[in-house]
């Protein structure tokens, strides 16, 4: 289109608001290919929140690493990294069943113990790292391979069985 902006992102926005379904179906793949040749990426340098139970932080990066001249395959064309850190009391509180009104204290203690066992199981399997105060996890995806804390996801999952 001669009237499309040179920037494929702007052209895609204009196309999205055009309400022309046929044009959208025909032009979107071309514009996506143009965008992918630029090797786009999205990065979250730091996401942080604080609660009474402690702080949680995350960083993330996802990038396109494929060949824009070939059909898009998310399993092999995307690379990503994720790092999560959270205060252990915060994680335990988030995972614990929530009390309802006049719930039996014995049941609450059992629920707390079960939650602690679940977290311990994740730590033993290597899905989480426990330094005593903080629980953390790191994940990466590259060329269709998923790694959790520097080991293949399959290995981590089999350790949980």
mmCIF file of C-alpha atoms in Angstrom, residues 22-119:
data_model
loop_
_atom_site.group_PDB
_atom_site.id
_atom_site.type_symbol
_atom_site.label_atom_id
_atom_site.label_comp_id
_atom_site.label_asym_id
_atom_site.label_seq_id
_atom_site.Cartn_x
_atom_site.Cartn_y
_atom_site.Cartn_z
ATOM 1 C CA UNK A 22 -10.210 -8.738 4.001
ATOM 2 C CA UNK A 23 -7.401 -6.216 3.955
ATOM 3 C CA UNK A 24 -6.469 -7.140 7.516
ATOM 4 C CA UNK A 25 -6.244 -10.839 6.605
ATOM 5 C CA UNK A 26 -4.145 -10.189 3.526
ATOM 6 C CA UNK A 27 -1.818 -7.493 4.886
ATOM 7 C CA UNK A 28 -1.134 -8.669 8.452
ATOM 8 C CA UNK A 29 1.242 -11.526 7.483
ATOM 9 C CA UNK A 30 3.295 -9.147 5.312
ATOM 10 C CA UNK A 31 3.515 -6.554 8.057
ATOM 11 C CA UNK A 32 4.408 -9.195 10.654
ATOM 12 C CA UNK A 33 7.237 -10.414 8.432
ATOM 13 C CA UNK A 34 8.537 -6.846 8.122
ATOM 14 C CA UNK A 35 8.420 -6.437 11.901
ATOM 15 C CA UNK A 36 10.191 -9.729 12.535
ATOM 16 C CA UNK A 37 13.117 -8.791 10.281
ATOM 17 C CA UNK A 38 13.936 -6.175 12.931
ATOM 18 C CA UNK A 39 14.421 -8.914 15.587
ATOM 19 C CA UNK A 40 11.999 -7.356 18.124
ATOM 20 C CA UNK A 41 12.247 -7.959 21.838
ATOM 21 C CA UNK A 42 10.333 -7.079 24.972
ATOM 22 C CA UNK A 43 12.200 -6.601 28.219
ATOM 23 C CA UNK A 44 11.049 -5.999 31.764
ATOM 24 C CA UNK A 45 14.149 -4.784 33.548
ATOM 25 C CA UNK A 46 12.581 -4.855 36.968
ATOM 26 C CA UNK A 47 9.114 -5.514 38.272
ATOM 27 C CA UNK A 48 8.787 -5.224 42.030
ATOM 28 C CA UNK A 49 6.010 -5.308 44.545
ATOM 29 C CA UNK A 50 6.038 -5.131 48.318
ATOM 30 C CA UNK A 51 3.590 -6.619 50.772
ATOM 31 C CA UNK A 52 3.435 -7.081 54.515
ATOM 32 C CA UNK A 53 4.888 -10.569 53.910
ATOM 33 C CA UNK A 54 7.881 -9.295 51.945
ATOM 34 C CA UNK A 55 8.981 -8.282 48.478
ATOM 35 C CA UNK A 56 8.868 -9.996 45.104
ATOM 36 C CA UNK A 57 10.881 -9.021 42.031
ATOM 37 C CA UNK A 58 10.980 -10.237 38.465
ATOM 38 C CA UNK A 59 12.922 -9.594 35.294
ATOM 39 C CA UNK A 60 12.020 -10.914 31.858
ATOM 40 C CA UNK A 61 13.171 -10.801 28.266
ATOM 41 C CA UNK A 62 11.557 -12.326 25.210
ATOM 42 C CA UNK A 63 13.012 -11.869 21.761
ATOM 43 C CA UNK A 64 12.471 -13.062 18.229
ATOM 44 C CA UNK A 65 15.447 -15.116 17.060
ATOM 45 C CA UNK A 66 14.012 -16.769 13.974
ATOM 46 C CA UNK A 67 14.311 -16.269 10.249
ATOM 47 C CA UNK A 68 11.657 -13.777 9.152
ATOM 48 C CA UNK A 69 11.626 -15.252 5.639
ATOM 49 C CA UNK A 70 10.279 -18.559 7.013
ATOM 50 C CA UNK A 71 6.931 -19.267 8.675
ATOM 51 C CA UNK A 72 6.785 -18.254 12.331
ATOM 52 C CA UNK A 73 7.290 -21.108 14.798
ATOM 53 C CA UNK A 74 7.030 -19.912 18.419
ATOM 54 C CA UNK A 75 8.769 -23.030 19.732
ATOM 55 C CA UNK A 76 11.997 -22.330 17.867
ATOM 56 C CA UNK A 77 11.785 -18.652 16.918
ATOM 57 C CA UNK A 78 11.437 -17.180 20.396
ATOM 58 C CA UNK A 79 14.067 -16.856 23.098
ATOM 59 C CA UNK A 80 13.220 -15.874 26.606
ATOM 60 C CA UNK A 81 14.532 -15.475 30.101
ATOM 61 C CA UNK A 82 12.683 -15.021 33.380
ATOM 62 C CA UNK A 83 14.035 -14.463 36.879
ATOM 63 C CA UNK A 84 11.713 -14.472 39.910
ATOM 64 C CA UNK A 85 12.635 -13.760 43.530
ATOM 65 C CA UNK A 86 10.239 -13.542 46.449
ATOM 66 C CA UNK A 87 10.387 -13.493 50.203
ATOM 67 C CA UNK A 88 9.637 -16.981 51.482
ATOM 68 C CA UNK A 89 6.751 -15.840 53.747
ATOM 69 C CA UNK A 90 5.149 -14.127 50.750
ATOM 70 C CA UNK A 91 5.274 -17.299 48.639
ATOM 71 C CA UNK A 92 3.958 -19.444 51.480
ATOM 72 C CA UNK A 93 1.087 -17.019 52.050
ATOM 73 C CA UNK A 94 0.202 -16.904 48.345
ATOM 74 C CA UNK A 95 0.196 -20.690 48.057
ATOM 75 C CA UNK A 96 -1.684 -21.385 51.304
ATOM 76 C CA UNK A 97 -5.422 -22.020 51.254
ATOM 77 C CA UNK A 98 -7.226 -18.949 52.519
ATOM 78 C CA UNK A 99 -9.038 -19.097 55.840
ATOM 79 C CA UNK A 100 -12.772 -18.565 55.911
ATOM 80 C CA UNK A 101 -14.206 -16.869 58.958
ATOM 81 C CA UNK A 102 -14.326 -19.318 61.862
ATOM 82 C CA UNK A 103 -12.154 -22.051 60.343
ATOM 83 C CA UNK A 104 -10.748 -24.641 62.738
ATOM 84 C CA UNK A 105 -7.209 -23.657 63.881
ATOM 85 C CA UNK A 106 -6.144 -27.306 63.539
ATOM 86 C CA UNK A 107 -7.157 -27.258 59.861
ATOM 87 C CA UNK A 108 -5.242 -24.023 59.331
ATOM 88 C CA UNK A 109 -2.110 -25.579 60.821
ATOM 89 C CA UNK A 110 -2.513 -28.627 58.564
ATOM 90 C CA UNK A 111 -2.957 -26.375 55.529
ATOM 91 C CA UNK A 112 0.184 -24.435 56.463
ATOM 92 C CA UNK A 113 2.150 -27.678 56.846
ATOM 93 C CA UNK A 114 0.914 -28.925 53.456
ATOM 94 C CA UNK A 115 1.926 -25.640 51.813
ATOM 95 C CA UNK A 116 5.392 -25.872 53.347
ATOM 96 C CA UNK A 117 5.654 -29.462 52.066
ATOM 97 C CA UNK A 118 4.656 -28.336 48.551
ATOM 98 C CA UNK A 119 7.344 -25.642 48.571
#
